[in-house]
Coordinates of N, CA and C in Angstrom, one line a residue:
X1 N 9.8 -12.2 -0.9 CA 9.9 -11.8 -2.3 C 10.5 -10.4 -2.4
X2 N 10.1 -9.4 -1.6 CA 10.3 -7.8 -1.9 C 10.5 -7.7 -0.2
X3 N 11.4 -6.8 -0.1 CA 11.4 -6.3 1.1 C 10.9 -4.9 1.9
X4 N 10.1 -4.8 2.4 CA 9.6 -3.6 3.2 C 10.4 -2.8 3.7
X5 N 10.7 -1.8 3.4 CA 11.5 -0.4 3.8 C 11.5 0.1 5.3
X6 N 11.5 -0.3 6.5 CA 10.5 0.7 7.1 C 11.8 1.1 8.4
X7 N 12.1 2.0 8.3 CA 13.3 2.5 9.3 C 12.5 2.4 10.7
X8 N 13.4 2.0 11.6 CA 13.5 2.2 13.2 C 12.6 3.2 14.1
X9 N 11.9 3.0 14.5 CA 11.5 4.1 14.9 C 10.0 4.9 14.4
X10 N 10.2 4.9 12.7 CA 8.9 5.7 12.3 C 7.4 4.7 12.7
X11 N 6.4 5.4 12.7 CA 5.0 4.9 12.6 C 5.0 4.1 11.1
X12 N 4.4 3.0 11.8 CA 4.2 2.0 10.3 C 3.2 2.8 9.6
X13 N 3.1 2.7 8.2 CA 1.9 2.9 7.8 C 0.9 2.4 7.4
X14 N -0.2 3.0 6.7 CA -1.5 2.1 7.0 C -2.0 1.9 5.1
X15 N -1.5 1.1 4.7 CA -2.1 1.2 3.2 C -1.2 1.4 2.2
X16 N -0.2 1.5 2.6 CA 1.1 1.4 1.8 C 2.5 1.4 2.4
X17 N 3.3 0.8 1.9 CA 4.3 1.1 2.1 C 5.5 2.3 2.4
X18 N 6.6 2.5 3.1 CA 7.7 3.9 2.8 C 8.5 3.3 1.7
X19 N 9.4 2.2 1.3 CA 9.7 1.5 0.4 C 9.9 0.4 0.4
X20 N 10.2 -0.3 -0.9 CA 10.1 -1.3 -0.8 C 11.4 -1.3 -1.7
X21 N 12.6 -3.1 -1.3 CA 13.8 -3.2 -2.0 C 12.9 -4.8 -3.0
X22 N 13.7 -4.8 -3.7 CA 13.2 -5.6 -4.9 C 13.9 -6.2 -5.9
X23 N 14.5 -7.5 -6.4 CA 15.5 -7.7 -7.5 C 14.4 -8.8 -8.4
X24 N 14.8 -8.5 -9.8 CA 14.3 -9.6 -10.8 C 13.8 -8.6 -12.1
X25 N 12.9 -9.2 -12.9 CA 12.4 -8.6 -14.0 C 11.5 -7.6 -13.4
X26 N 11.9 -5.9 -13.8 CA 11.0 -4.6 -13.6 C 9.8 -4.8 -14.8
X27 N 9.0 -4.3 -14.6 CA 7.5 -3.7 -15.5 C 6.9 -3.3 -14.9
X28 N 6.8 -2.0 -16.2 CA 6.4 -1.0 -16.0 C 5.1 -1.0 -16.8
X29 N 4.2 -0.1 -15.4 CA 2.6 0.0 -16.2 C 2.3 1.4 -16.8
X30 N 1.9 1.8 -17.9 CA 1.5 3.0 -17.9 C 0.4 3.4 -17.1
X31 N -0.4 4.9 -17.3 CA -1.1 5.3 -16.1 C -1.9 5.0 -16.9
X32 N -3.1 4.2 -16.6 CA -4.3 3.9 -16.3 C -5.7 4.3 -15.8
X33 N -6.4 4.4 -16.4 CA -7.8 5.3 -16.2 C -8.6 4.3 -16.0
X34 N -9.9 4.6 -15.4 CA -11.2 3.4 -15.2 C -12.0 3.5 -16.3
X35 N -11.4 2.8 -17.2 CA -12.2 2.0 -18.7 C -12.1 1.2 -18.6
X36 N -12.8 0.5 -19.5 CA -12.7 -1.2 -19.9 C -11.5 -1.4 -21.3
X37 N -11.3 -2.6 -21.5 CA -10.5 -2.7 -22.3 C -10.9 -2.3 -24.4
X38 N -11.6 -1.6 -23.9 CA -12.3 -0.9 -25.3 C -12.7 0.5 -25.1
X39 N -11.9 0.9 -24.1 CA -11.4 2.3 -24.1 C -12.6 2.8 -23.6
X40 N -13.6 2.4 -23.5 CA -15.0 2.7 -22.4 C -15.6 3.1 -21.2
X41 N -15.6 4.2 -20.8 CA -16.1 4.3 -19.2 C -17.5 3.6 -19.3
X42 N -17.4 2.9 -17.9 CA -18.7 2.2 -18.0 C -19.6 2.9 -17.1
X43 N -19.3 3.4 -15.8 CA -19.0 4.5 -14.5 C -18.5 5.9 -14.2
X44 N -19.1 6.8 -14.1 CA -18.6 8.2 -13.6 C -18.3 7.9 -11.9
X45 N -18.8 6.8 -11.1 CA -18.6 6.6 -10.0 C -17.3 6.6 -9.5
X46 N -16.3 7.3 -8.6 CA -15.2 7.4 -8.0 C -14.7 6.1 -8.2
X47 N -15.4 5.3 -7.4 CA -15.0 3.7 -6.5 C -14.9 2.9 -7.7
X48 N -15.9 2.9 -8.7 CA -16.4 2.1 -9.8 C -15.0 2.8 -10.6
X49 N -14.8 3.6 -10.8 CA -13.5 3.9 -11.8 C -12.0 3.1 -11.4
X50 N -12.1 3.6 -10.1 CA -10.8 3.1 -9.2 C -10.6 1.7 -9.5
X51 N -11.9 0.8 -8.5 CA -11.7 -1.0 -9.0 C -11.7 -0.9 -11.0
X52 N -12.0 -0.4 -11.8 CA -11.8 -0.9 -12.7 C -10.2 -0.4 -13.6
X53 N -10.0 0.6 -13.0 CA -8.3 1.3 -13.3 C -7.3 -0.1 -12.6
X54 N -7.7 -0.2 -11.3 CA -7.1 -1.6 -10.6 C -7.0 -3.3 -11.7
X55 N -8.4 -3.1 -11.8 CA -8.1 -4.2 -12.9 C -7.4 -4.3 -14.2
X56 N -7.4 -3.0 -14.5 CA -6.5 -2.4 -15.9 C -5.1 -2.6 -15.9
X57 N -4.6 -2.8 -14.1 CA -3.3 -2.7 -14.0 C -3.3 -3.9 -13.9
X58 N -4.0 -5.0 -13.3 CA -3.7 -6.5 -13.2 C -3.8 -7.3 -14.6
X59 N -4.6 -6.3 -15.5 CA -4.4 -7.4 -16.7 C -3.1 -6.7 -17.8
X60 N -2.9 -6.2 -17.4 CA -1.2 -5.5 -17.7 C 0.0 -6.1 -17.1
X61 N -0.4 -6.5 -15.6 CA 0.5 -7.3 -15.1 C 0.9 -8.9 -15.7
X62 N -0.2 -9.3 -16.1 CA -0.8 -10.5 -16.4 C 0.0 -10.8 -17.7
X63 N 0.1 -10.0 -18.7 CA 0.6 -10.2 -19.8 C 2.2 -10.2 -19.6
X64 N 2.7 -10.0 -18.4 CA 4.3 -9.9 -18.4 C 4.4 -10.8 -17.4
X65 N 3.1 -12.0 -16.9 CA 3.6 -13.1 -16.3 C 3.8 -12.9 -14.8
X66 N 2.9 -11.8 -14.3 CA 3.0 -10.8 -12.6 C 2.0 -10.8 -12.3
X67 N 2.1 -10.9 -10.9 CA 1.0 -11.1 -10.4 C 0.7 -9.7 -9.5
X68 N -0.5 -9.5 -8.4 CA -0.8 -8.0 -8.2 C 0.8 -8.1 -6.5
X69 N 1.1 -9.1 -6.3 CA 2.0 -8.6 -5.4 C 3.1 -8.7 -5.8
X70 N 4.0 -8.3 -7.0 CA 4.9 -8.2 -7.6 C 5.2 -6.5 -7.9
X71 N 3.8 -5.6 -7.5 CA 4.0 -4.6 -7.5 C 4.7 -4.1 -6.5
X72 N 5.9 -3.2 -7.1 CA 6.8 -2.5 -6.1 C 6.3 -0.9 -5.8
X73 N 5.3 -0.3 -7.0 CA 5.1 1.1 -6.1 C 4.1 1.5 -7.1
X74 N 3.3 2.6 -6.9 CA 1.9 2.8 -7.6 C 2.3 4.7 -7.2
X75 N 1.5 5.2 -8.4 CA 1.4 6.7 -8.3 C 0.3 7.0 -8.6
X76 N -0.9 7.2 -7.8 CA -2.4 7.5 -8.4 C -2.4 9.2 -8.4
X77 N -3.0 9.6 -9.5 CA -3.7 10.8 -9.9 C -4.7 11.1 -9.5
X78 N -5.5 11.6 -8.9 CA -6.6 12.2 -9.1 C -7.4 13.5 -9.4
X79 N -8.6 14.3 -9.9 CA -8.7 15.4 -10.2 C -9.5 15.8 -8.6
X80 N -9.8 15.3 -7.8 CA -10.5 16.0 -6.6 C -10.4 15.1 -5.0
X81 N -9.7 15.7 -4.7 CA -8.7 15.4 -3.4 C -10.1 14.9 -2.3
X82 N -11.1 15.7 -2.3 CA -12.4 15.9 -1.6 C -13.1 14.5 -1.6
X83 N -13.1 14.2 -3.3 CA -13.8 13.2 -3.6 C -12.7 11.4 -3.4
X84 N -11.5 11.7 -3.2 CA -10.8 10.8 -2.8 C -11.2 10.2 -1.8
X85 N -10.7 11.6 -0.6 CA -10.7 11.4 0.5 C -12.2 10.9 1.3
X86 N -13.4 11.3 0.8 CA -14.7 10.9 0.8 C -14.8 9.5 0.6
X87 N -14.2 8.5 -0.3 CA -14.5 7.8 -0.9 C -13.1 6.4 -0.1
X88 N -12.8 6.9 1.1 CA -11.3 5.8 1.2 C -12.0 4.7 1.6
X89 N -13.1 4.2 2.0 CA -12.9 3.1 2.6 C -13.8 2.4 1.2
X90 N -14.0 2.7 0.5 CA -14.6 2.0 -0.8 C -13.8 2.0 -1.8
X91 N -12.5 2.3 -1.3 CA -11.5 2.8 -2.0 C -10.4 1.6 -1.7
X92 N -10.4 1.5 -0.7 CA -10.0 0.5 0.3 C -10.9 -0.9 -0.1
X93 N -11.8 -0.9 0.0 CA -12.3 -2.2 -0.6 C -12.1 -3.1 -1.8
X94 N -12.3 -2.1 -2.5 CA -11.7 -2.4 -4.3 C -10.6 -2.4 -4.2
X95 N -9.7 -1.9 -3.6 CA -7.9 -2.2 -3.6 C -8.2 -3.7 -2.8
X96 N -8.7 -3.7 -1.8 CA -8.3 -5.7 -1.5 C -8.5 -6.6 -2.7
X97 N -9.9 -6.3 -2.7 CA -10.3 -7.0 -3.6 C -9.6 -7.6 -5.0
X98 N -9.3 -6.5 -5.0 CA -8.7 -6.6 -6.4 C -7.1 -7.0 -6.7
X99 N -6.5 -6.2 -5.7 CA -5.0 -6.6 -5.5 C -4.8 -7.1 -4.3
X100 N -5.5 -7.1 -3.5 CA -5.0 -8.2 -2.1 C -4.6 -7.3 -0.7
X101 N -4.2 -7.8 0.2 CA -3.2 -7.3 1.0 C -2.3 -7.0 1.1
X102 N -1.8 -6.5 -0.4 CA -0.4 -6.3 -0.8 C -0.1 -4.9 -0.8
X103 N 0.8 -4.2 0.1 CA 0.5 -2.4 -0.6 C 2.1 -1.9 -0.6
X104 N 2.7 -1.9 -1.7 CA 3.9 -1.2 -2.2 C 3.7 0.4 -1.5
X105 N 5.3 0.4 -2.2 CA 5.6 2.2 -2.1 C 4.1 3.1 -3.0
X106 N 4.0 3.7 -2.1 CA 2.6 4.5 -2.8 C 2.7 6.2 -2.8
X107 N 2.1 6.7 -3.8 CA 2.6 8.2 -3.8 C 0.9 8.8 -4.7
X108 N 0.4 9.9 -3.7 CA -0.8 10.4 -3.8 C -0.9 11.9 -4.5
X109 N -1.4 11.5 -5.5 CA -1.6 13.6 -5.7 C -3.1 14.1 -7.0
X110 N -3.4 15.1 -6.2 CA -4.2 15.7 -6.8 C -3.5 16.6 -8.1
X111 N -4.3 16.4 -9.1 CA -4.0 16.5 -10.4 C -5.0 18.2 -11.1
X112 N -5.1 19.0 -11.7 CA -5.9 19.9 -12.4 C -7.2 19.2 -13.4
X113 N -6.0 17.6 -13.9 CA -7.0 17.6 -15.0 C -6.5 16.4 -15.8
X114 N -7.2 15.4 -16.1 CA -6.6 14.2 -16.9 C -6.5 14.3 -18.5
X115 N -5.8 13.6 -19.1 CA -6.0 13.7 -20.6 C -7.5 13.4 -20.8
X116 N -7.7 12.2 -20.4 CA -9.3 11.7 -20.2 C -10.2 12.3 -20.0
X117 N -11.2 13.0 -20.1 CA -12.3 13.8 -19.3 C -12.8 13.2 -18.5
X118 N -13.1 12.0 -18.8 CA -14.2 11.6 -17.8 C -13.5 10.7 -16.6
X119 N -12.1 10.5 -16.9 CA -11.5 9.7 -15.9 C -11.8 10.5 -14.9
X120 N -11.6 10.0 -13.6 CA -11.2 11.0 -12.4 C -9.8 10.3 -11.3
X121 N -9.6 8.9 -11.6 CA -8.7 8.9 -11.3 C -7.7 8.3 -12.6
X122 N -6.1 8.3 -12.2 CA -5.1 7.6 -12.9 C -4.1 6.8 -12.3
X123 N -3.7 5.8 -12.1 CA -2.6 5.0 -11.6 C -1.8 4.5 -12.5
X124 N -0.4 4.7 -11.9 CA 1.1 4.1 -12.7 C 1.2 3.0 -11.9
X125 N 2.0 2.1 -12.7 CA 2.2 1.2 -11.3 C 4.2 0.7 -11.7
X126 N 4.7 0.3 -10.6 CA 5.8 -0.2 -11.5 C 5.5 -2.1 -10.5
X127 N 6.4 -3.3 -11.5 CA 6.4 -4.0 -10.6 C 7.5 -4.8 -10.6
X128 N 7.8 -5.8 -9.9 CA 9.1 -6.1 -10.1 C 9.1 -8.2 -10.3
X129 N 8.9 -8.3 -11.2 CA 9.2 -10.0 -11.1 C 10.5 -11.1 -10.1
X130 N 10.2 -11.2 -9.3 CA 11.7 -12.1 -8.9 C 12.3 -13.4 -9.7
X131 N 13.4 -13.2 -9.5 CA 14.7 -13.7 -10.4 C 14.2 -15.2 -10.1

């Protein structure tokens, strides 16, 4: 469906993709915070924000007829690099779970500060439907 980027030579990576090629219908997700669909934190918890920001992007996908491996590339936000990095393999879990063993082009950055207060993380996602 999508093709994996990965030049000659480099170390594969582990949890995402270098890029990915892609043709069909694009959608695009806005960035996403861990609430519920009534604008609610239910969790201050890292992991608990993350799986439910994940599900925020799949029922986004859902409405445009996509599924979670139609994603071609994701940009997560975070406000504390510490508490990311603390938190990868529960971090890791909620990503299977939720989206699969699917991992697009991915791009990581610590952020000052969300619109959100209480978010702590944010993910964009883009995805690409095939023709």
């Amino acid at each position: 469906m999508h093709t994996i980027l990965q030049p000659e030579g480099w170390a594969k990576p582990v949890g995402y993709a270098n890029g990915v090629a892609a043709r069909g219908q694009l959608v695009f997700i806005g960035g996403q915070v861990g609430w519920n669909g009534q604008c609610q934190f239910e969790t201050d918890d890292f992991v608990g924000q993350v799986r439910q920001t994940l599900e925020n992007i799949v029922a986004v996908l859902a409405e445009a007829g996509a599924e979670p491996r139609h994603i071609t590339s994701m940009t997560w936000y975070f406000t504390d690099k510490a508490e990311y990095l603390a938190n990868l393999r529960g971090i890791g879990e909620a990503y299977r779970e939720v989206i699969g063993r699917h991992f697009p082009a991915m791009a990581a950055m610590q952020v000052m500060a969300l619109v959100e207060d209480r978010a702590k993380v944010e993910i964009q996602a883009t995805a690409v439907i095939p023709e």
